[in-house]
mmCIF file of C-alpha atoms and ligand atoms in Angstrom:
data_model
loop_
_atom_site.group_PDB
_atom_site.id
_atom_site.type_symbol
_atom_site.label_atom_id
_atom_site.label_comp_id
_atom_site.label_asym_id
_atom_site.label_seq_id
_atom_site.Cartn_x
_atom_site.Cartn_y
_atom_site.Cartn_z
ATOM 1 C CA UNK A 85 140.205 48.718 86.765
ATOM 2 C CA UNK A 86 141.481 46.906 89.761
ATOM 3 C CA UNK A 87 141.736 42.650 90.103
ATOM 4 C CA UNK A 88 138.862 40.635 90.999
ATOM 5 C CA UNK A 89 140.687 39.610 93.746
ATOM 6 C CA UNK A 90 143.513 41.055 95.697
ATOM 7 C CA UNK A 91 144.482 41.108 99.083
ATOM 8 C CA UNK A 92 141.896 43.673 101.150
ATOM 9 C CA UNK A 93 143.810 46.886 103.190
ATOM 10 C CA UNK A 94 142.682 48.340 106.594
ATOM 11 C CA UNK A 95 142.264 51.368 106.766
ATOM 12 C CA UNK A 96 140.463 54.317 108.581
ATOM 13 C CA UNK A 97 137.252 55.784 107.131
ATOM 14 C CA UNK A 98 135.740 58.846 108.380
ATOM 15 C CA UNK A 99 132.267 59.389 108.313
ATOM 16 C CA UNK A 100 130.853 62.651 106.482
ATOM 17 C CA UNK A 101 127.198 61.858 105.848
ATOM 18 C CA UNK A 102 124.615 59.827 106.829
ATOM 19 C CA UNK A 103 121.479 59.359 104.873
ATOM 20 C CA UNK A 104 118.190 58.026 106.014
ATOM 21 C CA UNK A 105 117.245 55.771 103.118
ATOM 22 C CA UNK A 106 114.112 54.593 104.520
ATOM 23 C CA UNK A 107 112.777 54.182 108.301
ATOM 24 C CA UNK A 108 115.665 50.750 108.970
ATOM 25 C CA UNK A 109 118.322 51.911 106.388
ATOM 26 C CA UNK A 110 120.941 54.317 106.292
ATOM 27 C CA UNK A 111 123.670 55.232 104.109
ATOM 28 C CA UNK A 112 127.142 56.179 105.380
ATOM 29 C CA UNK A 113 129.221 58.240 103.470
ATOM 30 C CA UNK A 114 133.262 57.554 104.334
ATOM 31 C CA UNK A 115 135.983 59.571 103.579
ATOM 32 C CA UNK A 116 139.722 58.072 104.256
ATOM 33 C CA UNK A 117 143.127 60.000 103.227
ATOM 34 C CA UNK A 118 143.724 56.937 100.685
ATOM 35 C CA UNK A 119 140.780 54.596 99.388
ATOM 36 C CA UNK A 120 141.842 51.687 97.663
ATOM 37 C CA UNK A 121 140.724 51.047 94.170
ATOM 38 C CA UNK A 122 137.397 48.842 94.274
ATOM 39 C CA UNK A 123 135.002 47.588 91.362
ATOM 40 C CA UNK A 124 130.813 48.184 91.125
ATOM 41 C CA UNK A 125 129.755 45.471 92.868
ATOM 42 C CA UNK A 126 132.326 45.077 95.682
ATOM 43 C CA UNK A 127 132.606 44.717 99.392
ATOM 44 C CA UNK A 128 133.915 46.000 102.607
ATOM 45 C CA UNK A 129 133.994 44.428 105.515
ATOM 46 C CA UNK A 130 133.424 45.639 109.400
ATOM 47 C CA UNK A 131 134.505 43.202 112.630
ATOM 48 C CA UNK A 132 131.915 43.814 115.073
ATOM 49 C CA UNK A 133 134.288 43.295 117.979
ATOM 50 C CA UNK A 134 135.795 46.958 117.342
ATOM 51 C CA UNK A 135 132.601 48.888 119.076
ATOM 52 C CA UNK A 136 132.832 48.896 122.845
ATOM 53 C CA UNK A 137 128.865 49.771 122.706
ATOM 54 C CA UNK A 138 128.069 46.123 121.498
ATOM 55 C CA UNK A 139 131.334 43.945 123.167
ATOM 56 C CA UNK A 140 129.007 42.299 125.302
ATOM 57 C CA UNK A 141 126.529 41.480 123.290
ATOM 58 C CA UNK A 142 129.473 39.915 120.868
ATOM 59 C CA UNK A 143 130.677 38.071 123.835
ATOM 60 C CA UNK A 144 127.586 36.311 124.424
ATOM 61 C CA UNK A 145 126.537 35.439 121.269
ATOM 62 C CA UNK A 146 130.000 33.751 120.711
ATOM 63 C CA UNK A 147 129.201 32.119 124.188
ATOM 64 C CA UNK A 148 125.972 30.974 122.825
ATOM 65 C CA UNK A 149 128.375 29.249 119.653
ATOM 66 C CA UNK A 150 130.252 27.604 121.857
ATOM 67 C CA UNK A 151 133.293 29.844 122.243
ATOM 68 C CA UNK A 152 132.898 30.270 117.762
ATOM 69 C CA UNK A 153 134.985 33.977 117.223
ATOM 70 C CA UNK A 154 132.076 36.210 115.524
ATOM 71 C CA UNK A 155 132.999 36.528 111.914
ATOM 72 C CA UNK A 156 133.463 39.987 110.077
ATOM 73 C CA UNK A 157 130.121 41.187 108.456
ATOM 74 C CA UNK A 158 130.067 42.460 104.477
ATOM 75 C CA UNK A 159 129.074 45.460 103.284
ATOM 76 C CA UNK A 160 128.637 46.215 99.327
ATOM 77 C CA UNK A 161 129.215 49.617 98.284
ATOM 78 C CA UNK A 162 126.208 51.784 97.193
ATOM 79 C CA UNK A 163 128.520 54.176 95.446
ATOM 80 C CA UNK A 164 129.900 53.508 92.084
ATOM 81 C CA UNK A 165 133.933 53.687 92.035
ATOM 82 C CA UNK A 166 133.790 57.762 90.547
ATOM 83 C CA UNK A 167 131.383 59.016 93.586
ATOM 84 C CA UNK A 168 132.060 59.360 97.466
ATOM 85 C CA UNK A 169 132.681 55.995 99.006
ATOM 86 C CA UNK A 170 129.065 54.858 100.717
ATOM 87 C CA UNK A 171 128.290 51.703 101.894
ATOM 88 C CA UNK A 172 123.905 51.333 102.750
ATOM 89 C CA UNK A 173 122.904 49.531 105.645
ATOM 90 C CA UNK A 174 119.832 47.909 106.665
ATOM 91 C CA UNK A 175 118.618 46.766 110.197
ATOM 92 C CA UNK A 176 118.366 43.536 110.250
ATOM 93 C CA UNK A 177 115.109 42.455 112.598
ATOM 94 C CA UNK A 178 114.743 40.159 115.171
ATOM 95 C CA UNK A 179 112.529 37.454 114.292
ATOM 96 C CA UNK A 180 110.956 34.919 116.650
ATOM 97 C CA UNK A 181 113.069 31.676 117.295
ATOM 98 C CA UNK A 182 116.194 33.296 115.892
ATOM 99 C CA UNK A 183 119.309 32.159 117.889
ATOM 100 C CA UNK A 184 119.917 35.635 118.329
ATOM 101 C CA UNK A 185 119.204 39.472 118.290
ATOM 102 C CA UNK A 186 121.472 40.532 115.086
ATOM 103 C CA UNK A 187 124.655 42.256 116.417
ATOM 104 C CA UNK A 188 125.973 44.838 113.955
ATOM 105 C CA UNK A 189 123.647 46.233 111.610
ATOM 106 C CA UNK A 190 121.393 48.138 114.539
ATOM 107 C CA UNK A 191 124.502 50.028 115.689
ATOM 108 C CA UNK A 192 125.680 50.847 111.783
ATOM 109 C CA UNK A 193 121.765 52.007 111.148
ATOM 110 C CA UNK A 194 121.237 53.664 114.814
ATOM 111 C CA UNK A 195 124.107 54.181 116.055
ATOM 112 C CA UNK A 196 126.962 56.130 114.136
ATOM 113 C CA UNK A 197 126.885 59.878 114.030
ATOM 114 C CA UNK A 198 128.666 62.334 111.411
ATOM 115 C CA UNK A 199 132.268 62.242 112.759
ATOM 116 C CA UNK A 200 132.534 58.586 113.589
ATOM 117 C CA UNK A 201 136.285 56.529 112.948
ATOM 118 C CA UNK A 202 136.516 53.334 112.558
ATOM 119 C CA UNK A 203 138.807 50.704 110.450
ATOM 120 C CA UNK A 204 137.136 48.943 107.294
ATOM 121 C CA UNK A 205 139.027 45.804 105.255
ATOM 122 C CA UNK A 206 138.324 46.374 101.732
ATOM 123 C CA UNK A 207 137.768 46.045 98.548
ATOM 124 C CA UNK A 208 136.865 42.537 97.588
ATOM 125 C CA UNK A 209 133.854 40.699 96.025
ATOM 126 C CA UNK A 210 133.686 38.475 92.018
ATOM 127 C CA UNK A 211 130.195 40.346 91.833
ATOM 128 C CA UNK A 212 131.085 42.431 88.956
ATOM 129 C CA UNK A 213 130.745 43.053 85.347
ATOM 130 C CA UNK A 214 133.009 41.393 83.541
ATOM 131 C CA UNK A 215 135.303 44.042 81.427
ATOM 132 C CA UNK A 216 134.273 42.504 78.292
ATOM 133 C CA UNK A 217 130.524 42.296 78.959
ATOM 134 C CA UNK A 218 129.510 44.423 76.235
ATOM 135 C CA UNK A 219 130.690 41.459 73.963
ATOM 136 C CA UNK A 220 128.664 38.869 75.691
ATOM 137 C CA UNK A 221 125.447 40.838 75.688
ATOM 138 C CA UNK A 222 123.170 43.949 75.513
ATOM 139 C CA UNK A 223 121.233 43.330 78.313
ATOM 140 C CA UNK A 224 121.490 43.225 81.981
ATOM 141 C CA UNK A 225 119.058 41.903 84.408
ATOM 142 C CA UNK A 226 119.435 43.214 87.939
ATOM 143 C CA UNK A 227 116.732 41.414 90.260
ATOM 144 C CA UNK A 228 117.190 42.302 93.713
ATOM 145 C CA UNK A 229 115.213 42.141 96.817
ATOM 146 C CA UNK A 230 115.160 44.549 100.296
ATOM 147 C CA UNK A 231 119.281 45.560 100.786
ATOM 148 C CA UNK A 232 120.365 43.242 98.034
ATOM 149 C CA UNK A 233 119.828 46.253 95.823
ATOM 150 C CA UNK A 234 123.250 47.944 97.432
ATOM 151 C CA UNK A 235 125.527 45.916 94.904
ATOM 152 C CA UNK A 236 123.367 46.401 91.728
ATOM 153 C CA UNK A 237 122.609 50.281 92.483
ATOM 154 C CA UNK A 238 126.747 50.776 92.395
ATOM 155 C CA UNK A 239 126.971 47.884 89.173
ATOM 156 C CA UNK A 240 124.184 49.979 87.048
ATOM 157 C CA UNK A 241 125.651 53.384 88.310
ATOM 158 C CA UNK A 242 129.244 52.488 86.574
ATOM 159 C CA UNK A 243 127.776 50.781 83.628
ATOM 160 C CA UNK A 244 125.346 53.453 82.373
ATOM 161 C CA UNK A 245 128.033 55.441 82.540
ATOM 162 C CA UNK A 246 131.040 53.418 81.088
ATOM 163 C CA UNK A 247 129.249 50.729 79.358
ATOM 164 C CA UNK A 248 127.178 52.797 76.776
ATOM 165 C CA UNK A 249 126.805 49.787 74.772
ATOM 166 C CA UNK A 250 124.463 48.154 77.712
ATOM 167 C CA UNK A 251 120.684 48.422 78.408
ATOM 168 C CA UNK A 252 119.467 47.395 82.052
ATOM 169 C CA UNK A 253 116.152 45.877 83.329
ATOM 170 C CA UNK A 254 115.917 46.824 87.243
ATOM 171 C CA UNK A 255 113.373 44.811 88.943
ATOM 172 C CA UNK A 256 113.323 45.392 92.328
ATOM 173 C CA UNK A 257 111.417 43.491 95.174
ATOM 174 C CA UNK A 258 110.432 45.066 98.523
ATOM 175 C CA UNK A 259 107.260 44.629 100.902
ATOM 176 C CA UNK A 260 105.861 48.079 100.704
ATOM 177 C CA UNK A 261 106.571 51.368 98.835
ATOM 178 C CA UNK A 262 108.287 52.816 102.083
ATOM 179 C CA UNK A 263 110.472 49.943 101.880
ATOM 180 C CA UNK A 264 112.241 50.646 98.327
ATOM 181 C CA UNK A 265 116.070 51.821 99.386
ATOM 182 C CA UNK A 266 117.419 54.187 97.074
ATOM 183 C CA UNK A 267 113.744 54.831 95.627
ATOM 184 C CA UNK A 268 114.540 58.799 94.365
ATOM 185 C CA UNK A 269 117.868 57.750 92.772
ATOM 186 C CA UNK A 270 116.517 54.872 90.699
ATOM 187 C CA UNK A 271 113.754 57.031 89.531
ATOM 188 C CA UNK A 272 116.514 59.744 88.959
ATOM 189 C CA UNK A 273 118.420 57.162 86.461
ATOM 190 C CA UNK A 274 115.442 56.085 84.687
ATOM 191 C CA UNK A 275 114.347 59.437 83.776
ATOM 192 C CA UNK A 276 118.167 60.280 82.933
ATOM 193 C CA UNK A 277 118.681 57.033 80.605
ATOM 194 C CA UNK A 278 115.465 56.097 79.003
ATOM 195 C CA UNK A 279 117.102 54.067 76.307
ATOM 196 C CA UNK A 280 118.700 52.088 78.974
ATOM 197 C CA UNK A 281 117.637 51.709 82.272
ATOM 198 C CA UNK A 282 113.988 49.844 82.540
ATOM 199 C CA UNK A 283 112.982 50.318 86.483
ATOM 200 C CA UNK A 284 110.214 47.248 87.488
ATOM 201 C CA UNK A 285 109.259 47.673 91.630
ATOM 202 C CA UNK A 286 107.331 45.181 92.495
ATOM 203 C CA UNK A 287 105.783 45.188 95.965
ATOM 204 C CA UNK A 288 104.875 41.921 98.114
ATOM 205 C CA UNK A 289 102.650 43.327 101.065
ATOM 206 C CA UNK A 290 101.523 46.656 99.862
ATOM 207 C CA UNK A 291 97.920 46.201 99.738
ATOM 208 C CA UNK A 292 96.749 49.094 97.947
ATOM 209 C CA UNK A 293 98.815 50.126 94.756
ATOM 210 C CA UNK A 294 96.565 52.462 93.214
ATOM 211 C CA UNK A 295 97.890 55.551 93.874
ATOM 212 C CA UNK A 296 101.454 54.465 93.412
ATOM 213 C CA UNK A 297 102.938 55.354 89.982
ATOM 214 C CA UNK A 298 102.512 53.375 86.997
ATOM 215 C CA UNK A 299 104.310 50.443 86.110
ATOM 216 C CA UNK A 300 104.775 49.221 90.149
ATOM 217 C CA UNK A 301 103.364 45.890 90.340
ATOM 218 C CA UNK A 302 102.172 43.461 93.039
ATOM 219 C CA UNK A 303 104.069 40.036 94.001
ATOM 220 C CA UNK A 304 106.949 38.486 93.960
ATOM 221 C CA UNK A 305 109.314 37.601 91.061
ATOM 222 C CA UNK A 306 107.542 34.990 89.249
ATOM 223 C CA UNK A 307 108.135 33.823 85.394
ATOM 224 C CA UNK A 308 105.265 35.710 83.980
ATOM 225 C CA UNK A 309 107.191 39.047 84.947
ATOM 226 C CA UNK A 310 110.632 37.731 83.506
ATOM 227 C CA UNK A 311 108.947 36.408 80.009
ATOM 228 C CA UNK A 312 107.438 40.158 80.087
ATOM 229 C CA UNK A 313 110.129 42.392 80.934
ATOM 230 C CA UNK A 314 113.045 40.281 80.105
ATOM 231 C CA UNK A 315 111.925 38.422 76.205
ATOM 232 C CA UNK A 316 115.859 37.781 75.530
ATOM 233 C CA UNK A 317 116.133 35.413 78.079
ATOM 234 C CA UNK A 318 118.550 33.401 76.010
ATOM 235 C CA UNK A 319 121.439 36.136 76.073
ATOM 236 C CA UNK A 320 120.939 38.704 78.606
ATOM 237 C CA UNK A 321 122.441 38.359 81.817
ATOM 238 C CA UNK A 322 121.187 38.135 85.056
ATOM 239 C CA UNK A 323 122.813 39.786 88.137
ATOM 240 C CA UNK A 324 120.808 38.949 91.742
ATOM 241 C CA UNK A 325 121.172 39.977 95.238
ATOM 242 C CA UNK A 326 119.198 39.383 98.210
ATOM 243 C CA UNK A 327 117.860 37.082 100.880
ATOM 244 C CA UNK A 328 118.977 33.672 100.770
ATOM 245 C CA UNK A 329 119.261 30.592 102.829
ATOM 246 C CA UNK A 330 121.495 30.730 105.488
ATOM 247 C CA UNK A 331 124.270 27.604 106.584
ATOM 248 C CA UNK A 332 122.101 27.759 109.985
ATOM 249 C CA UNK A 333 118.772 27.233 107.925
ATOM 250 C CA UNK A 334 120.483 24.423 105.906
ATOM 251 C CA UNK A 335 121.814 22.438 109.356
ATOM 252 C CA UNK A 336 118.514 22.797 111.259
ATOM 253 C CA UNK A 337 116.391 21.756 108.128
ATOM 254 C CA UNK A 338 119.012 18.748 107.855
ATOM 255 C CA UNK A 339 118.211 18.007 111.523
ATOM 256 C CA UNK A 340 114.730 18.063 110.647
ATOM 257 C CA UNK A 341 114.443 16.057 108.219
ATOM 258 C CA UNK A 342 112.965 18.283 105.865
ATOM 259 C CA UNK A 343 113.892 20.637 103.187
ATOM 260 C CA UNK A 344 114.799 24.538 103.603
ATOM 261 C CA UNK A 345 112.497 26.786 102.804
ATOM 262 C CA UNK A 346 113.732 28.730 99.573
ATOM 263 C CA UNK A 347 113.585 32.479 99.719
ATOM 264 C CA UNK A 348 114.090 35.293 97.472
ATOM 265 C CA UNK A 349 117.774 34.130 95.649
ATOM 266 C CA UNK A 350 116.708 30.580 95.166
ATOM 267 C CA UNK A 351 113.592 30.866 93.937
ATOM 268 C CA UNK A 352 113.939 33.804 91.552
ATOM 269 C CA UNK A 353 117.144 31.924 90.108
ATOM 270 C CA UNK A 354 114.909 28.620 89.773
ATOM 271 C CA UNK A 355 112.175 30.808 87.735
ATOM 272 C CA UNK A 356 114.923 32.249 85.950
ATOM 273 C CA UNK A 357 115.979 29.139 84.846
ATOM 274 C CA UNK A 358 112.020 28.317 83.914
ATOM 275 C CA UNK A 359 112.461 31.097 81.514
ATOM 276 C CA UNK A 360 115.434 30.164 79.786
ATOM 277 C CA UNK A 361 118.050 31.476 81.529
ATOM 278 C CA UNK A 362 121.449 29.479 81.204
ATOM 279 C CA UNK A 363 123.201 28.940 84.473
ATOM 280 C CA UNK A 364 126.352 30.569 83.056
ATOM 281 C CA UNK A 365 124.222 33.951 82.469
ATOM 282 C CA UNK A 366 123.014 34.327 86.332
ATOM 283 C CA UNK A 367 125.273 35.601 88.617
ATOM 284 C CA UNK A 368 124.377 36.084 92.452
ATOM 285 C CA UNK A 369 125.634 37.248 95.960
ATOM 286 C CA UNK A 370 123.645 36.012 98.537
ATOM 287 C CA UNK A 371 123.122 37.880 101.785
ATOM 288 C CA UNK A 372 122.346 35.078 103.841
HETATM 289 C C1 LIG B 628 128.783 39.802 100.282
HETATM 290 C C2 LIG B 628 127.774 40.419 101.249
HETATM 291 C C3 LIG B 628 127.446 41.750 101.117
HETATM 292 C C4 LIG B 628 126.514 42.332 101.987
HETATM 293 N N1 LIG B 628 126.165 43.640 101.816
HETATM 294 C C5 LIG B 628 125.223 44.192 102.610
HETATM 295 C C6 LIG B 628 124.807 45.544 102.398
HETATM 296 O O1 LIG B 628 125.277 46.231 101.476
HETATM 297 N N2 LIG B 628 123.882 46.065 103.236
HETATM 298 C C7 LIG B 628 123.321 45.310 104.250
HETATM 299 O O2 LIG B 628 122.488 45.845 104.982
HETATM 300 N N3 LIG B 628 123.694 44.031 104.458
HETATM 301 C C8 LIG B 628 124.630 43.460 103.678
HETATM 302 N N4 LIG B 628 125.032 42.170 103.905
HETATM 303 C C9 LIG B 628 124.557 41.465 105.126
HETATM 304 C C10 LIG B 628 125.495 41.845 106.299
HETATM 305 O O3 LIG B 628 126.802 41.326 106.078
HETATM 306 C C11 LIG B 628 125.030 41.273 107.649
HETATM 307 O O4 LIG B 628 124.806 39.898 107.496
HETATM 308 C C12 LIG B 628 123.773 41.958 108.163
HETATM 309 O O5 LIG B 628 124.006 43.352 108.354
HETATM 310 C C13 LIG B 628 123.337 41.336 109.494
HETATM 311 O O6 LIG B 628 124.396 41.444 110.401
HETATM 312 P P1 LIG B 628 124.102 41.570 111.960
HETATM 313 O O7 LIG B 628 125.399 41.530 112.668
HETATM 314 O O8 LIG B 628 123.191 42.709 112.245
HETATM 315 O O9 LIG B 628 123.241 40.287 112.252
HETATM 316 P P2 LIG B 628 123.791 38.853 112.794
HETATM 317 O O10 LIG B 628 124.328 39.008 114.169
HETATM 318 O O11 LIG B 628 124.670 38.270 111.761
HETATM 319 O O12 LIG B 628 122.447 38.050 112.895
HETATM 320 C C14 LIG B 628 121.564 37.910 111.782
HETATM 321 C C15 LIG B 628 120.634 36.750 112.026
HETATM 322 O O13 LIG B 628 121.339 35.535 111.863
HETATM 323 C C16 LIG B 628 121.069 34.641 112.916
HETATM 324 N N5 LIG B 628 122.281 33.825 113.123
HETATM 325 C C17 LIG B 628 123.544 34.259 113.017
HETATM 326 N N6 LIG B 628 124.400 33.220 113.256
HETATM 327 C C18 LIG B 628 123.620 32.138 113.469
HETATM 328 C C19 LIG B 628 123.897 30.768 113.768
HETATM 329 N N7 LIG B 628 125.149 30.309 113.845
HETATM 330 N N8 LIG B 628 122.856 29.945 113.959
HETATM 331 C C20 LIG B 628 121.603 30.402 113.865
HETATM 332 N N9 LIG B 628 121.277 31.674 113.567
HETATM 333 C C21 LIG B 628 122.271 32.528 113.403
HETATM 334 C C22 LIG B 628 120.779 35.558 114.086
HETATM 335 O O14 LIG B 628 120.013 34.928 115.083
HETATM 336 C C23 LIG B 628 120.047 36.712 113.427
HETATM 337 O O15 LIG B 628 118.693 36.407 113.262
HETATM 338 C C24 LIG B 628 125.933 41.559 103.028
HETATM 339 C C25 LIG B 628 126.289 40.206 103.157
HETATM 340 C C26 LIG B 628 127.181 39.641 102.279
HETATM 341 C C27 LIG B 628 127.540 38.184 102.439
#
């Protein structure tokens, strides 16, 4: 298994495949004459000044940031380390009053046919399994939210496979049923490892769930679901990915005067914690 941490390569990728996940999220599968050795949970990243299609768009949002170089953007893997490399990206929408119209995910989701080169920076990322966590627990809590399930779909993919000891509670968060990424292969895993994969989707803005299969719930993560699905909350662990508050959202709430508004990561970690969880059992990535 390769470090935690070592220092990322460039290198080409080619892309072979792309999948529409849903209607705003695609995955791209990448092929490269040597891949670096990476770990479930892991990241690449992409520098958004390398498509001509969007350099002036780059160049005026680092305008608008005072001259500020545009950082690299992260991508997690959605494939576990012994499947084709895939990363899964999601659009990310413009939404009134932002600063401005996101740069690089609407090319990756729109924009990047079979056949495409470009140079990635990978692998690197401390979201991961520990080796030894079948000695800490039996039970791993994946709570994710919209493209925060990337990580945890290439995490559960390696561990039901080379953690046999491990059972894993998937609750996943999306507005609507059309919204779930990676819907058929979740379902695939739960029907292929009863024993050990428990799959919760619970829905925030689909109205109607009546005709939706059993066991999809309503709402958002709150402790009545955890003390359900999750009754060792005093030594399983907790793995989460998804929306959180962003530096921006910090600085103008500072400004303001007022507090930010927590969203998915903060507040599911805070009713974690309701429940029992230690802070040393939650890990997170936050896709701020
Ligand atoms: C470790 C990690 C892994 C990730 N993995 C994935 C993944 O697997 N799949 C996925 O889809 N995404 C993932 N992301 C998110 C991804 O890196 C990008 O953030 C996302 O694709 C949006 O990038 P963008 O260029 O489209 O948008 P951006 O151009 O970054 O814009 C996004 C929003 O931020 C606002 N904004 C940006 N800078 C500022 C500022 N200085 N002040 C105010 N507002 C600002 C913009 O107005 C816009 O609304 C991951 C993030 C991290 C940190």
């Amino acid at each position: 298994m390769p470090p935690e941490r070592y220092k990322p390569k460039t290198f080409e990728v080619l892309v072979t495949e792309v999948i529409q996940e849903t209607p705003d999220t695609v995955t791209l599968v990448l092929d490269a004459p040597t891949i670096p050795p990476y770990r479930a949970g892991q990241f690449l990243t992409i520098d958004p000044h390398l498509f001509p299609v969007i350099a002036g768009q780059v160049a005026y949002v680092e305008h608008l940031k005072g001259g500020k170089k545009e950082l690299v953007r992260a991508y997690s893997m959605a494939s576990a380390p012994h499947e084709p490399l895939a990363i899964t990206i999601k659009e990310e929408p413009y939404r009134s009053g932002d600063l401005h119209a996101p740069l690089l995910s609407p090319l990756l989701v729109y924009g990047i046919p079979v056949g495409t080169r470009f140079p990635v920076v990978g692998f690197t990322g401390p979201y991961t399994l520990p080796p030894d966590i079948e000695q800490r627990t039996d039970h791993v809590v994946h709570l994710v939210a919209g493209s925060g399930v990337v990580p945890n779909y290439s995490i559960v993919k390696d561990a039901l496979r080379n953690h046999p000891k491990l059972r894993h509670t998937f609750i996943d968060t999306n507005k609507t049923w059309s919204d779930i990424i990676f819907r058929e292969g979740l379902a695939r895993l739960a029907s292929e490892y009863p024993d050990r994969f428990r799959l919760v989707h619970t829905l925030t803005r689909h109205v109607d769930i009546s005709g939706l299969p059993p066991g999809v719930r309503q709402g958002r993560v709150v402790p009545e679901l955890l003390r359900e699905f999750v009754p060792d909350s005093g030594t399983a662990f907790a793995y989460l990915c998804g929306p959180a508050i962003a530096a921006w959202d910090r600085k103008k709430a500072l400004q303001e005067g007022t507090a930010p508004t927590p969203r998915f990561l903060e507040s599911t970690i805070a009713n974690l914690q309701a429940v029992g969880f230690t802070p040393a059992r939650i890990k997170r990535e936050a896709y701020g």
